[in-house]
Coordinates of C-alpha atoms in Angstrom, one line a residue:
Chain J
M17 CA 140.0 -60.6 -113.6
S18 CA 139.9 -62.5 -116.9
T19 CA 142.7 -60.2 -118.2
F20 CA 144.8 -61.1 -115.2
F21 CA 144.9 -64.7 -116.3
A22 CA 145.0 -64.1 -120.1
D23 CA 147.7 -61.4 -119.8
G24 CA 149.5 -63.5 -117.2
M25 CA 149.6 -66.5 -119.6
T26 CA 151.0 -64.2 -122.4
I27 CA 153.8 -63.0 -120.1
A28 CA 154.5 -66.5 -118.8
R29 CA 154.9 -67.6 -122.4
R30 CA 157.4 -64.8 -122.9
N31 CA 159.4 -65.9 -119.9
L32 CA 159.4 -69.5 -121.1
I33 CA 160.7 -68.4 -124.5
K34 CA 163.6 -66.7 -122.7
I35 CA 164.5 -70.0 -120.9
K36 CA 164.5 -71.6 -124.4
R37 CA 166.8 -68.8 -125.8
V38 CA 169.2 -68.8 -122.9
P39 CA 169.5 -72.5 -122.0
D40 CA 172.5 -71.9 -119.7
L41 CA 170.0 -70.8 -117.0
L42 CA 168.2 -74.1 -117.3
I43 CA 171.4 -76.2 -117.3
F44 CA 172.6 -74.6 -114.0
A45 CA 169.2 -74.8 -112.5
T46 CA 169.2 -78.5 -113.0
L47 CA 172.8 -79.2 -112.3
Q48 CA 172.6 -77.5 -108.9
P49 CA 170.1 -79.9 -107.3
I50 CA 172.1 -82.9 -108.6
M51 CA 175.2 -81.5 -106.9
F52 CA 173.3 -80.8 -103.7
V53 CA 171.9 -84.3 -103.5
L54 CA 175.3 -85.9 -104.1
L55 CA 177.2 -83.5 -101.9
F56 CA 175.0 -83.5 -98.9
G57 CA 174.1 -87.2 -99.2
F58 CA 177.6 -88.4 -99.2
V59 CA 179.5 -85.8 -97.2
F60 CA 176.9 -85.4 -94.4
G61 CA 175.8 -89.0 -94.8
S62 CA 179.2 -90.3 -93.8
L63 CA 179.0 -88.6 -90.5
A64 CA 175.3 -88.6 -89.6
G65 CA 173.0 -91.5 -88.8
D66 CA 175.5 -93.6 -86.8
G67 CA 177.0 -95.1 -89.9
D68 CA 173.6 -95.4 -91.6
A69 CA 174.6 -93.3 -94.6
A70 CA 171.8 -94.7 -96.8
G71 CA 169.2 -94.0 -94.1
Y72 CA 170.5 -90.4 -93.9
R73 CA 170.2 -89.9 -97.6
E74 CA 166.6 -91.0 -97.5
F75 CA 166.0 -88.7 -94.5
M76 CA 167.6 -85.6 -96.0
M77 CA 166.0 -85.8 -99.5
A78 CA 162.8 -84.0 -98.2
G79 CA 165.1 -81.3 -96.7
I80 CA 166.9 -80.8 -100.0
F81 CA 163.7 -80.6 -101.9
A82 CA 162.5 -77.9 -99.5
Q83 CA 165.7 -76.0 -99.7
T84 CA 166.0 -76.2 -103.4
I85 CA 162.5 -75.0 -104.3
I86 CA 162.8 -72.1 -101.8
F87 CA 166.1 -71.1 -103.3
G88 CA 164.4 -71.5 -106.7
A89 CA 162.1 -68.6 -105.8
T90 CA 165.1 -66.3 -105.9
I91 CA 165.0 -66.7 -109.7
T92 CA 161.6 -65.0 -109.6
G93 CA 163.0 -62.2 -107.5
A94 CA 166.1 -61.7 -109.6
G95 CA 164.1 -62.0 -112.8
M96 CA 161.6 -59.3 -111.6
A97 CA 164.4 -57.0 -110.7
E98 CA 166.1 -57.6 -114.0
D99 CA 162.8 -56.9 -115.9
M100 CA 162.3 -53.6 -114.0
Q101 CA 165.6 -52.4 -115.5
K102 CA 164.6 -53.2 -119.0
G103 CA 162.8 -50.9 -121.4
V104 CA 160.2 -53.5 -122.1
I105 CA 158.6 -52.8 -118.7
D106 CA 157.7 -49.3 -120.0
R107 CA 156.0 -50.9 -122.9
F108 CA 154.0 -53.2 -120.6
R109 CA 153.0 -50.3 -118.4
T110 CA 151.6 -48.3 -121.3
L111 CA 149.5 -51.3 -122.5
P112 CA 146.0 -51.9 -121.3
M113 CA 147.0 -55.1 -119.5
H114 CA 146.3 -56.1 -115.9
P115 CA 148.8 -54.5 -113.5
G116 CA 149.4 -57.9 -111.9
A117 CA 150.0 -59.8 -115.1
V118 CA 153.7 -59.3 -115.3
L119 CA 154.1 -60.7 -111.8
F120 CA 151.6 -63.5 -112.4
G121 CA 153.3 -64.5 -115.6
R122 CA 156.7 -64.5 -114.0
T123 CA 155.6 -66.6 -111.0
L124 CA 153.7 -69.0 -113.3
A125 CA 156.8 -69.5 -115.6
D126 CA 158.9 -70.3 -112.5
V127 CA 156.5 -73.1 -111.5
A128 CA 157.6 -74.8 -114.7
N129 CA 161.2 -74.3 -113.6
N130 CA 160.4 -75.8 -110.2
L131 CA 158.6 -78.7 -111.7
L132 CA 161.7 -79.5 -113.8
V133 CA 164.0 -79.2 -110.8
L134 CA 161.8 -81.6 -108.7
V135 CA 161.9 -84.2 -111.5
V136 CA 165.7 -83.9 -111.8
M137 CA 166.2 -84.1 -108.0
S138 CA 163.8 -87.1 -107.7
L139 CA 165.7 -89.0 -110.3
T140 CA 169.1 -88.2 -108.6
G141 CA 167.6 -89.2 -105.3
L142 CA 166.3 -92.5 -106.7
A143 CA 169.8 -93.1 -108.1
V144 CA 171.4 -92.8 -104.6
G145 CA 168.9 -95.1 -102.9
W146 CA 166.0 -92.8 -102.0
R147 CA 162.5 -94.4 -102.3
L148 CA 158.9 -93.3 -102.2
R149 CA 157.5 -95.7 -99.6
D150 CA 154.0 -94.4 -99.1
G151 CA 152.4 -94.8 -102.5
A152 CA 151.9 -92.5 -105.5
V153 CA 149.0 -90.5 -104.2
N154 CA 150.8 -89.4 -101.1
A155 CA 153.9 -88.7 -103.2
L156 CA 151.8 -86.5 -105.4
I157 CA 150.3 -84.7 -102.4
A158 CA 153.9 -84.0 -101.2
Y159 CA 155.0 -82.7 -104.6
G160 CA 151.8 -80.6 -105.0
L161 CA 152.2 -79.0 -101.6
M162 CA 155.9 -78.2 -102.3
L163 CA 155.0 -76.6 -105.6
L164 CA 152.3 -74.5 -103.9
F165 CA 154.6 -73.5 -101.1
A166 CA 157.3 -72.5 -103.7
Y167 CA 154.7 -70.6 -105.7
A168 CA 153.6 -68.6 -102.7
F169 CA 157.2 -67.9 -101.7
S170 CA 158.0 -66.7 -105.2
W171 CA 155.6 -63.8 -104.6
V172 CA 157.6 -62.9 -101.5
M173 CA 160.8 -62.9 -103.6
A174 CA 159.0 -61.0 -106.4
F175 CA 158.3 -58.3 -103.9
I176 CA 161.9 -58.2 -102.8
G177 CA 162.9 -58.1 -106.5
L178 CA 160.8 -55.0 -107.0
K179 CA 162.2 -53.3 -104.0
V180 CA 166.0 -53.7 -104.7
R181 CA 168.1 -51.5 -106.9
A182 CA 169.9 -54.3 -108.8
P183 CA 169.2 -58.0 -109.6
E184 CA 172.4 -59.1 -107.9
I185 CA 171.1 -57.8 -104.6
V186 CA 168.3 -60.3 -104.7
N187 CA 170.7 -63.2 -104.6
N188 CA 172.8 -61.7 -101.8
A189 CA 169.8 -60.7 -99.7
A190 CA 168.1 -64.0 -100.3
F191 CA 171.2 -65.9 -99.4
M192 CA 171.4 -64.1 -96.0
V193 CA 167.8 -65.1 -95.2
I194 CA 167.2 -68.3 -96.9
F195 CA 170.4 -70.1 -95.9
P196 CA 169.8 -69.9 -92.2
A197 CA 166.0 -70.4 -92.7
T198 CA 166.7 -73.7 -94.5
F199 CA 169.4 -74.9 -92.0
I200 CA 167.7 -74.0 -88.8
A201 CA 164.9 -76.4 -89.7
D202 CA 164.1 -80.1 -89.8
T203 CA 166.0 -80.4 -93.1
F204 CA 169.6 -81.8 -92.8
V205 CA 169.8 -82.4 -89.1
P206 CA 166.7 -83.6 -87.3
G207 CA 165.1 -80.5 -85.7
R208 CA 164.5 -82.4 -82.4
S209 CA 168.3 -82.8 -81.9
L210 CA 169.0 -79.0 -82.3
P211 CA 170.1 -77.2 -79.1
G212 CA 167.8 -74.7 -77.2
V213 CA 166.6 -71.8 -79.1
L214 CA 167.5 -73.3 -82.5
K215 CA 165.1 -76.2 -81.6
T216 CA 162.3 -73.7 -80.9
I217 CA 162.9 -71.8 -84.2
S218 CA 163.0 -75.1 -86.1
G219 CA 159.8 -76.2 -84.5
W220 CA 157.9 -73.2 -85.9
N221 CA 159.9 -72.7 -89.1
P222 CA 157.6 -73.3 -92.1
V223 CA 160.6 -74.9 -93.8
S224 CA 160.4 -77.6 -91.2
S225 CA 156.7 -78.1 -91.7
I226 CA 156.9 -78.4 -95.5
T227 CA 159.9 -80.7 -95.1
L228 CA 158.0 -82.8 -92.7
V229 CA 154.9 -83.0 -94.9
A230 CA 157.1 -84.2 -97.8
R231 CA 159.1 -86.6 -95.6
E232 CA 155.9 -88.2 -94.2
H233 CA 154.2 -88.5 -97.6
F234 CA 157.3 -89.9 -99.2
G235 CA 157.3 -92.5 -96.3
N236 CA 160.7 -91.4 -95.2
L237 CA 159.8 -90.4 -91.6
F238 CA 161.5 -93.4 -90.1
A239 CA 164.5 -93.6 -92.4
L240 CA 166.7 -92.5 -89.7
Q241 CA 165.6 -94.4 -86.6
P242 CA 168.0 -94.3 -83.7
P243 CA 168.6 -97.8 -82.2
G244 CA 166.4 -98.5 -79.2
T245 CA 163.6 -96.1 -80.1
S246 CA 160.2 -97.2 -81.3
R247 CA 158.5 -95.6 -84.2
G248 CA 155.9 -94.0 -81.8
Q249 CA 158.7 -92.5 -79.7
L250 CA 160.5 -91.2 -82.8
E251 CA 157.3 -89.6 -84.2
A252 CA 156.5 -88.0 -80.9
A253 CA 160.0 -86.6 -80.6
T254 CA 160.0 -85.3 -84.2
K255 CA 156.6 -83.5 -83.9
Y256 CA 157.5 -81.5 -80.8
T257 CA 155.4 -78.4 -81.6
W258 CA 151.9 -77.7 -82.7
A259 CA 153.2 -76.6 -86.1
L260 CA 154.9 -80.0 -86.6
Q261 CA 151.9 -81.9 -85.3
H262 CA 149.7 -80.2 -87.8
A263 CA 152.3 -79.8 -90.5
E264 CA 149.9 -79.8 -93.5
L265 CA 147.6 -77.3 -92.0
Y266 CA 150.5 -75.1 -90.8
T267 CA 152.1 -75.2 -94.2
L268 CA 148.7 -74.3 -95.9
I269 CA 148.3 -71.4 -93.5
W270 CA 151.7 -70.1 -94.5
I271 CA 150.9 -70.5 -98.2
V272 CA 147.6 -68.6 -97.8
V273 CA 149.2 -65.9 -95.7
M274 CA 152.1 -65.4 -98.1
L275 CA 149.8 -65.1 -101.1
A276 CA 147.3 -62.9 -99.3
V277 CA 150.0 -60.5 -98.2
F278 CA 152.5 -60.5 -101.0
V279 CA 150.2 -60.7 -104.1
P280 CA 148.7 -57.3 -103.4
L281 CA 151.9 -55.8 -102.0
S282 CA 153.9 -56.9 -105.1
I283 CA 151.2 -55.6 -107.5
R284 CA 151.3 -52.3 -105.7
A285 CA 155.0 -52.2 -105.7
Y286 CA 155.0 -53.0 -109.4
S287 CA 152.5 -50.2 -110.2
R288 CA 154.6 -47.7 -108.3
A289 CA 158.1 -48.8 -109.1
V290 CA 158.4 -46.8 -112.3
G291 CA 155.5 -44.4 -111.5
K292 CA 157.6 -42.2 -109.3
Chain U
M13 CA 131.7 -27.9 -133.1
S14 CA 135.4 -28.5 -133.6
P15 CA 136.6 -31.9 -132.7
Q16 CA 138.2 -32.3 -129.3
P17 CA 142.0 -32.2 -129.3
A18 CA 143.7 -35.6 -129.2
V19 CA 145.9 -34.5 -126.3
I20 CA 145.3 -31.8 -123.8
A21 CA 147.7 -31.1 -121.0
D22 CA 146.9 -28.3 -118.6
G23 CA 149.4 -27.1 -116.0
L24 CA 151.2 -30.4 -115.5
V25 CA 153.7 -30.3 -112.6
K26 CA 156.0 -33.1 -111.4
H27 CA 158.6 -32.3 -108.8
Y28 CA 161.3 -34.6 -107.5
K29 CA 163.1 -34.0 -104.2
T30 CA 165.4 -31.4 -105.6
V31 CA 164.4 -31.1 -109.3
K32 CA 161.3 -29.6 -110.8
A33 CA 161.1 -32.0 -113.7
I34 CA 158.1 -30.2 -115.2
D35 CA 156.7 -27.0 -113.7
G36 CA 153.4 -26.3 -115.4
V37 CA 153.4 -27.7 -118.9
S38 CA 150.3 -27.0 -121.0
L39 CA 149.9 -28.1 -124.6
E40 CA 147.4 -29.4 -127.1
V41 CA 147.6 -31.7 -130.0
P42 CA 144.6 -31.1 -132.4
E43 CA 143.3 -34.3 -133.9
G44 CA 145.2 -35.6 -136.9
T45 CA 148.2 -33.3 -136.4
V46 CA 151.7 -33.6 -135.2
L47 CA 153.0 -31.6 -132.2
G48 CA 156.7 -31.4 -131.9
V49 CA 157.9 -30.9 -128.4
L50 CA 161.3 -29.3 -128.7
G51 CA 163.9 -28.8 -126.0
P52 CA 167.3 -29.7 -124.7
N53 CA 168.0 -32.7 -122.5
G54 CA 166.5 -32.3 -119.1
A55 CA 164.0 -29.7 -120.3
G56 CA 161.1 -31.9 -119.2
K57 CA 160.1 -33.5 -122.5
T58 CA 160.3 -37.1 -121.4
T59 CA 158.6 -36.4 -118.1
T60 CA 155.8 -34.8 -120.0
V61 CA 155.4 -37.9 -122.2
R62 CA 155.6 -40.2 -119.2
V63 CA 152.7 -38.3 -117.6
L64 CA 150.6 -38.3 -120.7
T65 CA 151.2 -42.1 -121.3
T66 CA 150.2 -42.9 -117.7
L67 CA 153.7 -44.0 -116.6
I68 CA 153.9 -41.3 -113.9
R69 CA 151.3 -39.4 -112.0
P70 CA 151.7 -35.6 -112.0
D71 CA 151.7 -33.7 -108.7
A72 CA 149.3 -31.1 -110.2
G73 CA 147.5 -30.4 -113.4
H74 CA 145.2 -32.3 -115.7
A75 CA 145.6 -34.2 -118.9
F76 CA 143.3 -35.9 -121.4
V77 CA 144.3 -38.2 -124.2
A78 CA 141.8 -39.2 -126.8
G79 CA 139.1 -38.0 -124.5
A80 CA 140.1 -40.1 -121.5
D81 CA 141.5 -38.6 -118.2
V82 CA 145.1 -39.6 -117.8
I83 CA 144.9 -39.6 -114.0
K84 CA 141.4 -41.0 -113.4
Q85 CA 141.1 -43.4 -116.4
P86 CA 144.7 -44.6 -117.1
Q87 CA 143.5 -48.0 -118.4
E88 CA 141.2 -46.2 -120.9
V89 CA 144.1 -44.0 -122.1
R90 CA 146.3 -47.1 -122.5
R91 CA 143.7 -48.7 -124.8
R92 CA 143.9 -45.6 -127.1
I93 CA 147.6 -44.9 -127.3
G94 CA 150.8 -46.2 -128.8
V95 CA 154.1 -45.3 -127.3
S96 CA 157.6 -45.6 -128.7
G97 CA 160.3 -44.5 -126.4
Q98 CA 163.8 -43.2 -126.4
Y99 CA 165.1 -46.6 -125.2
A100 CA 163.6 -49.2 -127.5
A101 CA 161.1 -51.1 -125.4
V102 CA 161.5 -54.5 -127.0
D103 CA 162.2 -57.8 -125.4
E104 CA 165.6 -58.8 -126.7
Y105 CA 165.2 -62.5 -126.1
L106 CA 162.0 -62.6 -128.2
T107 CA 162.1 -62.4 -132.0
G108 CA 160.7 -59.4 -133.8
Y109 CA 157.6 -61.4 -134.6
E110 CA 157.2 -62.7 -131.0
N111 CA 157.6 -59.2 -129.7
L112 CA 154.8 -57.8 -131.9
E113 CA 152.5 -60.7 -131.3
M114 CA 152.9 -60.4 -127.6
V115 CA 152.1 -56.7 -127.7
G116 CA 149.0 -57.5 -129.8
R117 CA 147.9 -60.1 -127.3
L118 CA 148.4 -57.6 -124.5
Y119 CA 146.2 -55.1 -126.4
H120 CA 143.7 -58.0 -126.2
L121 CA 143.5 -58.5 -130.0
P122 CA 142.3 -62.0 -130.9
R123 CA 145.1 -64.4 -131.4
R124 CA 144.7 -64.6 -135.2
E125 CA 144.5 -60.9 -135.5
A126 CA 147.6 -60.4 -133.3
K127 CA 149.6 -62.8 -135.5
A128 CA 148.4 -61.3 -138.8
R129 CA 149.1 -57.7 -137.5
A130 CA 152.6 -58.7 -136.4
R131 CA 153.4 -60.0 -139.9
E132 CA 151.9 -57.0 -141.5
L133 CA 153.9 -54.5 -139.4
L134 CA 157.2 -56.5 -139.9
R135 CA 156.6 -56.2 -143.7
Q136 CA 155.7 -52.5 -143.4
F137 CA 158.9 -51.7 -141.4
R138 CA 161.2 -53.8 -143.6
L139 CA 162.0 -56.2 -140.8
E140 CA 160.7 -59.3 -142.6
D141 CA 164.1 -60.9 -143.0
A142 CA 164.9 -60.4 -139.3
A143 CA 161.4 -61.4 -138.2
D144 CA 162.3 -64.7 -136.7
R145 CA 165.6 -63.7 -135.1
P146 CA 165.8 -62.6 -131.5
A147 CA 165.9 -58.8 -131.2
K148 CA 169.1 -59.0 -129.3
G149 CA 170.9 -59.2 -132.6
Y150 CA 169.1 -56.2 -134.2
S151 CA 170.9 -53.0 -135.0
G152 CA 169.9 -49.8 -133.2
G153 CA 167.8 -48.7 -136.2
M154 CA 166.1 -52.0 -136.4
R155 CA 165.2 -52.0 -132.7
R156 CA 163.7 -48.5 -133.0
R157 CA 161.7 -49.6 -136.0
L158 CA 160.5 -52.7 -134.1
D159 CA 159.7 -50.5 -131.1
L160 CA 157.7 -48.1 -133.3
A161 CA 155.9 -51.0 -134.9
G162 CA 155.0 -52.1 -131.3
A163 CA 153.3 -48.7 -130.8
L164 CA 151.2 -49.2 -133.9
V165 CA 150.0 -52.8 -133.3
A166 CA 146.5 -51.8 -132.1
R167 CA 146.2 -48.9 -134.6
P168 CA 145.8 -46.4 -131.8
P169 CA 144.4 -42.9 -132.6
V170 CA 147.1 -41.2 -130.6
I171 CA 150.8 -41.9 -130.7
F172 CA 153.6 -40.7 -128.5
L173 CA 157.1 -40.7 -129.9
D174 CA 159.8 -39.8 -127.3
E175 CA 162.9 -38.8 -129.2
P176 CA 162.4 -41.5 -131.8
T177 CA 165.7 -40.9 -133.6
T178 CA 168.1 -39.9 -130.9
G179 CA 171.3 -41.8 -131.3
L180 CA 170.5 -43.1 -134.8
D181 CA 172.8 -42.7 -137.7
P182 CA 171.6 -40.3 -140.5
R183 CA 170.3 -43.1 -142.7
S184 CA 168.3 -44.7 -140.0
R185 CA 167.0 -41.3 -139.0
G186 CA 165.8 -40.7 -142.6
D187 CA 164.1 -44.0 -142.6
M188 CA 162.3 -43.2 -139.3
W189 CA 161.2 -39.8 -140.7
E190 CA 159.6 -41.5 -143.7
V191 CA 157.8 -44.0 -141.5
I192 CA 156.5 -41.2 -139.2
A193 CA 155.4 -39.1 -142.2
D194 CA 153.4 -42.0 -143.6
L195 CA 151.8 -42.5 -140.2
V196 CA 150.6 -38.9 -140.1
S197 CA 149.2 -39.0 -143.5
G198 CA 147.0 -41.8 -142.3
G199 CA 145.3 -39.4 -139.8
T200 CA 147.0 -40.4 -136.6
S201 CA 147.6 -37.7 -134.0
V202 CA 151.2 -37.6 -132.9
L203 CA 153.1 -36.0 -130.0
L204 CA 156.8 -36.1 -130.9
T205 CA 159.6 -35.0 -128.7
T206 CA 163.0 -34.2 -130.2
Q207 CA 166.1 -32.2 -129.6
Y208 CA 166.7 -32.1 -133.4
L209 CA 165.3 -28.9 -134.8
E210 CA 165.4 -30.3 -138.3
E211 CA 163.2 -33.2 -137.2
A212 CA 160.6 -30.8 -135.7
D213 CA 160.7 -28.6 -138.7
R214 CA 160.1 -31.6 -141.0
L215 CA 157.5 -33.6 -139.2
A216 CA 155.6 -31.2 -136.9
D217 CA 152.6 -29.1 -137.7
D218 CA 153.0 -27.2 -134.5
I219 CA 155.9 -26.8 -132.2
V220 CA 156.2 -26.1 -128.5
V221 CA 159.6 -25.2 -127.1
V222 CA 160.2 -26.5 -123.6
D223 CA 163.0 -25.4 -121.3
H224 CA 163.4 -25.8 -117.6
G225 CA 160.1 -27.6 -117.2
T226 CA 157.9 -25.0 -118.9
V227 CA 156.6 -24.2 -122.3
I228 CA 158.5 -21.1 -123.4
A229 CA 157.1 -20.8 -127.0
H230 CA 154.4 -22.2 -129.2
G231 CA 153.7 -21.9 -132.9
T232 CA 154.4 -23.3 -136.3
A233 CA 158.0 -23.6 -137.3
D234 CA 157.5 -20.4 -139.4
Q235 CA 155.9 -18.5 -136.6
L236 CA 158.8 -19.4 -134.3
K237 CA 161.3 -18.3 -136.9
D238 CA 159.4 -15.0 -137.3
E239 CA 159.4 -14.5 -133.6
V240 CA 163.2 -14.4 -133.7
G241 CA 163.1 -11.5 -136.1
G242 CA 161.9 -12.8 -139.4
E243 CA 163.8 -12.5 -142.6
R244 CA 167.0 -10.6 -143.2
L245 CA 168.5 -9.3 -146.4
E246 CA 172.1 -10.3 -146.5
V247 CA 174.7 -8.8 -148.9
T248 CA 178.4 -9.7 -149.4
V249 CA 180.2 -6.9 -151.2
A250 CA 183.3 -7.4 -153.4
D251 CA 185.2 -4.4 -152.1
G252 CA 185.6 -3.9 -148.3
A253 CA 185.8 -0.2 -148.7
R254 CA 182.2 0.0 -149.9
L255 CA 180.8 -1.7 -146.8
D256 CA 179.6 1.6 -145.3
D257 CA 177.9 2.6 -148.5
A258 CA 176.1 -0.8 -148.6
R259 CA 175.0 -0.3 -145.0
R260 CA 173.4 3.1 -145.7
L261 CA 171.6 1.7 -148.8
L262 CA 170.3 -1.4 -147.0
E263 CA 169.0 0.7 -144.1
R264 CA 166.8 2.4 -146.6
V265 CA 165.3 -0.9 -147.7
G266 CA 164.9 -2.6 -144.4
H267 CA 164.1 -1.4 -140.9
G268 CA 166.4 -0.9 -138.0
D269 CA 170.1 -0.8 -138.1
A270 CA 172.1 -3.0 -140.4
D271 CA 174.8 -5.3 -139.1
I272 CA 178.2 -5.3 -140.5
T273 CA 180.6 -8.2 -140.3
E274 CA 183.9 -6.7 -141.6
H275 CA 186.0 -9.8 -142.1
T276 CA 183.4 -11.5 -144.3
R277 CA 182.5 -8.2 -146.0
R278 CA 178.8 -8.9 -145.1
V279 CA 176.0 -6.5 -144.3
S280 CA 172.5 -7.6 -143.2
V281 CA 169.3 -5.9 -142.3
A282 CA 165.9 -7.0 -141.2
V283 CA 163.3 -6.8 -143.9
R284 CA 159.6 -7.2 -144.1
A285 CA 158.7 -7.4 -147.8
G286 CA 160.7 -10.5 -148.7
T287 CA 161.4 -10.7 -152.4
R288 CA 160.4 -7.1 -153.0
S289 CA 163.0 -6.0 -150.5
L290 CA 165.5 -8.1 -152.3
I291 CA 164.8 -6.5 -155.7
E292 CA 164.9 -3.0 -154.2
G293 CA 168.2 -3.8 -152.5
V294 CA 169.7 -5.0 -155.7
R295 CA 168.5 -1.9 -157.6
L296 CA 169.9 0.5 -155.0
L297 CA 173.3 -1.2 -154.8
D298 CA 173.5 -1.4 -158.6
E299 CA 172.6 2.3 -159.0
A300 CA 175.3 3.3 -156.5
G301 CA 177.8 1.1 -158.3
V302 CA 178.5 -1.2 -155.3
E303 CA 179.7 -4.5 -156.6
V304 CA 177.9 -7.4 -155.0
K305 CA 179.4 -10.9 -154.6
D306 CA 176.3 -12.4 -153.1
I307 CA 172.9 -11.3 -152.1
G308 CA 169.9 -13.1 -150.7
I309 CA 167.0 -13.3 -148.2
R310 CA 168.0 -15.4 -145.3
R311 CA 165.3 -17.1 -143.2
P312 CA 166.2 -17.9 -139.6
T313 CA 166.6 -21.6 -138.8
L314 CA 164.9 -23.2 -135.9
D315 CA 168.3 -23.2 -134.4
D316 CA 168.3 -19.4 -134.4
A317 CA 164.9 -19.5 -132.9
F318 CA 166.0 -21.9 -130.2
L319 CA 169.0 -19.8 -129.4
A320 CA 167.0 -16.6 -129.2
L321 CA 164.3 -18.3 -127.0
T322 CA 166.5 -20.2 -124.6
G323 CA 169.8 -18.5 -124.7
H324 CA 171.6 -21.7 -125.7
R325 CA 171.7 -24.0 -128.6
A326 CA 169.6 -27.2 -128.6
E327 CA 172.4 -29.6 -129.0
D328 CA 174.9 -28.0 -126.6
D329 CA 173.3 -29.8 -123.7
E330 CA 173.5 -33.1 -125.4
Q331 CA 177.2 -32.7 -125.7
E332 CA 177.5 -31.7 -122.1
A333 CA 175.4 -34.6 -121.0
A334 CA 177.5 -37.0 -123.1
S335 CA 180.9 -35.7 -121.8

């Protein structure tokens, strides 16, 4: 177990050095969230919220945070797929290192990436009027939980990365799944106003629960308050499923389940990927 | 009691859906020696190395490396081996130094030792000037040297070199040979695969020839050459009209029928007594007044041996594969 952490740190360092050597990756990883905040905030904002564009921007920030960190996990998957094609993996697999270390190091390095993205997005959000209205502690809880969720999800993507034949496929496959998963959720349009089946999906979608956790801890839950509804009514309408009523717990359950399932699955896939 | 061999493979089998990659490979590397595994592309050399270095599990057979069971104790094996592959296993975004330091850390050397060892190897492999440049910019020969250095980081007792010079230019190949020769003189046991007969001849104590997934011959370079028919006495006569006389005389010196190649005016016969046969041949030809342009004992090359054993030349396959 100790080699799992020590070797993982060695690999994480290697991945961070790569980011330093190929800064283009970092530049696009930070420009993209800026673009999303501005694009969604002003394009959708002009239409949504009954003319309350500023309110909409505050509402959707939590959604964009969730979407961005989830998309960020594809970097883990693509990076893993790319690694598996390189000769250096053969070197790793003949060294007496822990079989999970390459995965652990990769996911760890991507936390650094996510951290940076969260900072950049927060600054952009603040620039367009978004505010943290529920204190620093709650904000930290929101950030912490988002990072944890992203970390757990990066193991899911690492598994996919190990199973595909080429790194490009990770991005395509991820797009097909993540795009709907982050739109049929309480992210850009309030989940409560979605029609029929979509509303049910959104109500149980973990993307909704992590978004709601962030929105609530940022104090943005009432940013978009329809005229004539009280805060109590709005909160009740927003939390229309058990998952949304217990958003923290529900999110934690997902984090634990994703880790419990995909850490061992990915390590096994890694051990077997070349060992055919 | 004689020491246990550094590598023992016994009946290794690995089949893929349609291909029998290896089909019962057995070999041994006595401690402190170099075994050359010789064979064309697709013969099963790389698969054998991948099994012995714990990268793939065999379908059948047993293997022990430095006393550890490859199948049951892969982690033990990994602690005791160094591997350098056909495709340089270096991280191209890391510098030469960072690559070696990382490998040292992953062998669980203490941080200071990993750093010192990295510097030492870079010096030894003449990569000092490039030490702090990303490996991406290295030439093919430099990458291979860095890769080989990676295999030596933990001073493992057993080293596997899978076609260490394939694709290198002659100069880089010569450099690699020197490095490997040094290594062996230090007492390391080496299993080396190659499709270059010259390489096996030069570096290996023992050679196994692999073709179609099995070992088809085993011995020293000399033994393999002898197996093909040993030495021949070869004579080129000045006058084509005397070829037949020469043939009769040579058949008295050697054994079996002599071969005649008319357009080169050359006669050759298998001999057993080496230099004595040569002297006798010269005497007989001189007495009979046959003028000789050239005479000598020719030893078969490993190429001849390979051709005789497999029915094709070692490097034909490479060209086929490349075309």
